[in-house]
mmCIF file of C-alpha atoms and ligand atoms in Angstrom:
data_model
loop_
_atom_site.group_PDB
_atom_site.id
_atom_site.type_symbol
_atom_site.label_atom_id
_atom_site.label_comp_id
_atom_site.label_asym_id
_atom_site.label_seq_id
_atom_site.Cartn_x
_atom_site.Cartn_y
_atom_site.Cartn_z
ATOM 1 C CA MET I 1 -87.122 50.197 29.266
ATOM 2 C CA GLU I 2 -84.086 50.032 31.454
ATOM 3 C CA LYS I 3 -80.726 49.654 29.817
ATOM 4 C CA LYS I 4 -77.763 48.087 31.463
ATOM 5 C CA CYS I 5 -74.154 47.655 30.472
ATOM 6 C CA LYS I 6 -73.672 44.292 28.759
ATOM 7 C CA ASN I 7 -70.610 43.590 30.822
ATOM 8 C CA LYS I 8 -71.752 41.089 33.438
ATOM 9 C CA LYS I 9 -69.143 42.310 35.878
ATOM 10 C CA CYS I 10 -70.255 45.908 35.424
ATOM 11 C CA GLN I 11 -74.071 46.061 34.994
ATOM 12 C CA ARG I 12 -73.968 49.824 35.182
ATOM 13 C CA HIS I 13 -77.193 51.610 34.291
ATOM 14 C CA LEU I 14 -77.145 53.414 31.002
ATOM 15 C CA SER I 15 -79.097 56.569 30.320
ATOM 16 C CA GLY I 16 -82.097 56.355 27.946
ATOM 17 C CA GLY I 17 -80.434 57.968 24.951
ATOM 18 C CA TYR I 18 -77.312 55.896 25.249
ATOM 19 C CA LYS I 19 -76.608 54.153 21.943
ATOM 20 C CA HIS I 20 -73.982 51.649 22.978
ATOM 21 C CA LYS I 21 -74.331 48.257 24.619
ATOM 22 C CA TYR I 22 -71.507 48.959 27.038
ATOM 23 C CA CYS I 23 -71.055 51.882 29.367
ATOM 24 C CA GLU I 24 -68.385 54.491 28.714
ATOM 25 C CA ASN I 25 -65.994 52.860 31.168
ATOM 26 C CA CYS I 26 -66.309 49.397 29.619
ATOM 27 C CA ARG I 27 -65.952 50.810 26.121
ATOM 28 C CA ASN I 28 -62.695 52.465 27.124
ATOM 29 C CA GLU I 29 -61.465 49.198 28.615
ATOM 30 C CA HIS I 30 -62.481 47.398 25.436
ATOM 31 C CA VAL I 31 -60.591 49.836 23.209
ATOM 32 C CA LYS I 32 -57.527 49.503 25.422
ATOM 33 C CA ARG I 33 -57.671 45.715 25.187
ATOM 34 C CA ILE I 34 -58.031 45.817 21.392
ATOM 35 C CA LYS I 35 -55.054 48.155 21.138
ATOM 36 C CA ASP I 36 -52.967 45.882 23.378
ATOM 37 C CA ALA I 37 -54.004 42.834 21.340
ATOM 38 C CA GLY I 38 -53.049 44.728 18.190
ATOM 39 C CA LYS I 39 -49.633 45.518 19.612
ATOM 40 C CA THR I 40 -49.117 41.871 20.597
ATOM 41 C CA ALA I 41 -50.224 40.652 17.160
ATOM 42 C CA LEU I 42 -47.901 43.147 15.510
ATOM 43 C CA GLY I 43 -45.030 42.008 17.713
ATOM 44 C CA ILE I 44 -45.661 38.378 16.802
ATOM 45 C CA ALA I 45 -45.941 39.267 13.114
ATOM 46 C CA VAL I 46 -42.622 41.137 13.256
ATOM 47 C CA PHE I 47 -41.027 38.215 15.103
ATOM 48 C CA ILE I 48 -42.322 35.636 12.610
ATOM 49 C CA GLY I 49 -41.467 37.900 9.683
ATOM 50 C CA GLY I 50 -37.930 38.400 11.019
ATOM 51 C CA THR I 51 -37.486 34.661 11.529
ATOM 52 C CA ALA I 52 -38.827 33.886 8.066
ATOM 53 C CA LEU I 53 -36.520 36.513 6.570
ATOM 54 C CA THR I 54 -33.541 34.955 8.358
ATOM 55 C CA ILE I 55 -34.433 31.527 6.977
ATOM 56 C CA VAL I 56 -34.874 32.918 3.463
ATOM 57 C CA THR I 57 -31.561 34.822 3.664
ATOM 58 C CA LYS I 58 -29.711 31.742 4.857
ATOM 59 C CA GLY I 59 -31.207 29.755 1.996
ATOM 60 C CA LYS I 60 -29.807 32.283 -0.478
ATOM 61 C CA ILE I 61 -26.207 32.201 0.681
ATOM 62 C CA ASN I 62 -25.263 29.824 -2.126
ATOM 63 C CA PRO I 63 -27.843 30.434 -4.833
ATOM 64 C CA LYS I 64 -25.611 29.135 -7.635
ATOM 65 C CA LYS I 65 -24.590 25.579 -7.086
HETATM 66 ZN ZN1 ZN E 101 -69.916 48.789 31.922
#
């Protein structure tokens, strides 16, 4: 049975004992993309968290009134 990389743009042949659905190259690309997505998500989380913190801090300027 012939195995091919699942990436439609790649279709590279995979050796018989290869355990993964994607070739080495595509797997590396995938990992890179996940890491980039993680960085972006973290950046957004920090941005939202910072904004939320600013709102909360402003709300506590006059706590006793
Ligand atoms: Zn591939």
